[in-house]
Amino acid sequence: MRKLLILSSAIVVSALLAGCGADQAVKKGDKFFAVGEYYDAAIQYRKAYTQTANKERKEKGERAMKMAECYRRINFTSKAITAYNNAIRYKQDDSLTHFHLGRLYMQSGNYREAAKHFQATVDSIKSKVESGEWREDSLAPILTLAKNGLKSAQMAPEWKKAGSDYTVKREALFNSRRAEYSPMLTGDQNDQLFFTSTRNQAQGDEYSGITGTKAADIFFSQKDDKGKWGKPQAIDSELNSSFEEGACAFTPDGKTMFLTQCKTDPNYPRYATIAVSNRSDAAWSKPTEVHIVNDTLSSFAHPAISPDGEWLYFTSDMPGGEGGFDIWRARLLSNNSVGAIENLGKTINTPGDEMFPTFRPNGDLYFSSNGHPGLGGLDIFLVKSNHNSSLLTLNSKPEHPGFPLNSQGDDFGMTFEGRLNRGYFCSNRGDTRGYDHIYSFYNPEIVQTVKGWVYEQDGYELTAAQVYMVGNDGTNLRLSVRGDGSFTQEIKAGVDYVLLATCKGFLNHQEQLRVEPVKKSEEYVLQFPLANISAPVLIENIFYDFDKATLRPESQTALDELVKMLNDNPNITIELSAHTDYKGSDQYNERLSQRRAESVVNYLIEHGIASDRLTPKGYGEGKPKKIKRKVAEKYPFLKEGDVLNEAFVSALPEEQQEQCNQLNRRTEFIVLRTTYGLFDKEGKLIQKPVPRESSAGSDEDQPSEPW
């Protein structure tokens, strides 16, 4: 009997200690939950749950519910399902339990169970509204989401069976044993891939109480000359910190990065902010916060820049939206601050979450949502642009790209490699821990594009240039060039386009393009050499008969280009000059060069150029060529600034002398005036400019027409 009493006493003490330990664990869990540290909170709630006796059904069920809420938030899908079912078993479920279970079963691919729980949610809401227990308007968002969930569960098997033209592949090179998400391509040739990762190489030594992993950092991979991606690297600058950084986007010139940043505080909930970093040479600066609104209790995340560089799109749960996280946009100002903001509206946003906006270069907006009907988790949706404007049509209906781009898991973070429907995205499909990983995608649709190169005639790329593109289908676009002087734009079959390249200090250059239907993707390549207004411009490939002024037939192409340039720039007059080497007498060389200059001018006049716009001038050997940097790169024995006069050339070896003489034997032009035909004899404008009327939006929203 004494032994039994001792044993009984020990059991009672043990039970009391276990109950006390469970209560302490719940208190710790509640503290972690309050500041959003769901991973740490789940550990405490699980500890409390296991220490709670089965007969304490109320406490057992409440702790199962707390645990389920944490697991759901950190994408531990199977554990969340088990915990919610335990809460139901102990009769501690609430009005949202079946709704959350429906979503979780969708994420696990169990569409039959998902449909049951969404139907239970719909029935429960209708019953309690009819009984007067709940107000209908307060439950409308959940009812909408539950109905969309039910539709998703019923249709998902058919959508998966139908498939699509997309192929996807998990990219082992970019992935680790932790999470990788939000890939973003940049670089003139899309040869850099930035992405977010919680891999062990991320900065800091602590593990996040939110996710149980290290705080996310931005990493990047560089493609080599052979098109092979290199091993991902940490960014060696102040861009990353011990806090969370990720989900970045770039301005069209690649010089400015907008990113999501989340700083931690052990005593308060943390809210994501959008920050900006600038690139100096190859290094990224320390991010500074972008002030959007005076709201310290909302998150601002997932920045995206419109292809024209005019708008910042982002995700926020600020008041005034449709519910959950919405997609918003704000006009970008010159100092990387933002103007007034606007919500993208009910067509795109739902009572659920719309997140991770991104753009295809053709203007199509991609985003992820768990509010529109889909396959489960976050699904990718797209809103097609009208291709004729740099502005997104906000009332366009989102489209679902189907399986396998979308899956039962979370799918988000698209980035595109050029104009083709090809690139990278991320998904946690098939990962039992809920970690995201990077996948490649490809859709073999027919895409026609035009790629242009804008550069100084006889010089380098002009990165400050603008290209205006007008089509007879109503297209009216203003395009910026990249760091290598190039631009790429999607075009449509059956449309006639005119493209005009402009740059301050240079003459315009215009090209016309007729796009024919094709059976496979095709890229048209156009060249836009711009002539410098303030410096002599070399006219290449002008040939004369030996010791004569007669133009040879192979000169016609270059001469016709000169005619086109003068027609594209009708308000300029030029001096057309010919030059010789130092061989022969000064008088002979001047006469020969003058006759040659006149031969070119006569050709231009015969082809419609007014004679009073042209001044022929033969300089003989009087103006030897001054070497520019580009020429110096071609001839290693020359350097920028060398003047090829007789003294300089005669000191060179014979072979190099002949090369210099060839450079001196040239035909050039220089702009004399840019106001030809604009004024009458009294100096008054012959025709005043007429302001262009805009039928859509303000003038600053529409590209101007410089011609």
mmCIF file of C-alpha atoms in Angstrom, residues 6 301 422 551:
data_model
loop_
_atom_site.group_PDB
_atom_site.id
_atom_site.type_symbol
_atom_site.label_atom_id
_atom_site.label_comp_id
_atom_site.label_asym_id
_atom_site.label_seq_id
_atom_site.Cartn_x
_atom_site.Cartn_y
_atom_site.Cartn_z
ATOM 1 C CA ILE A 6 4.181 6.807 -3.382
ATOM 2 C CA ALA A 301 6.874 44.491 -50.684
ATOM 3 C CA ARG A 422 11.107 31.903 -71.621
ATOM 4 C CA LEU A 551 32.239 58.025 -108.226
#
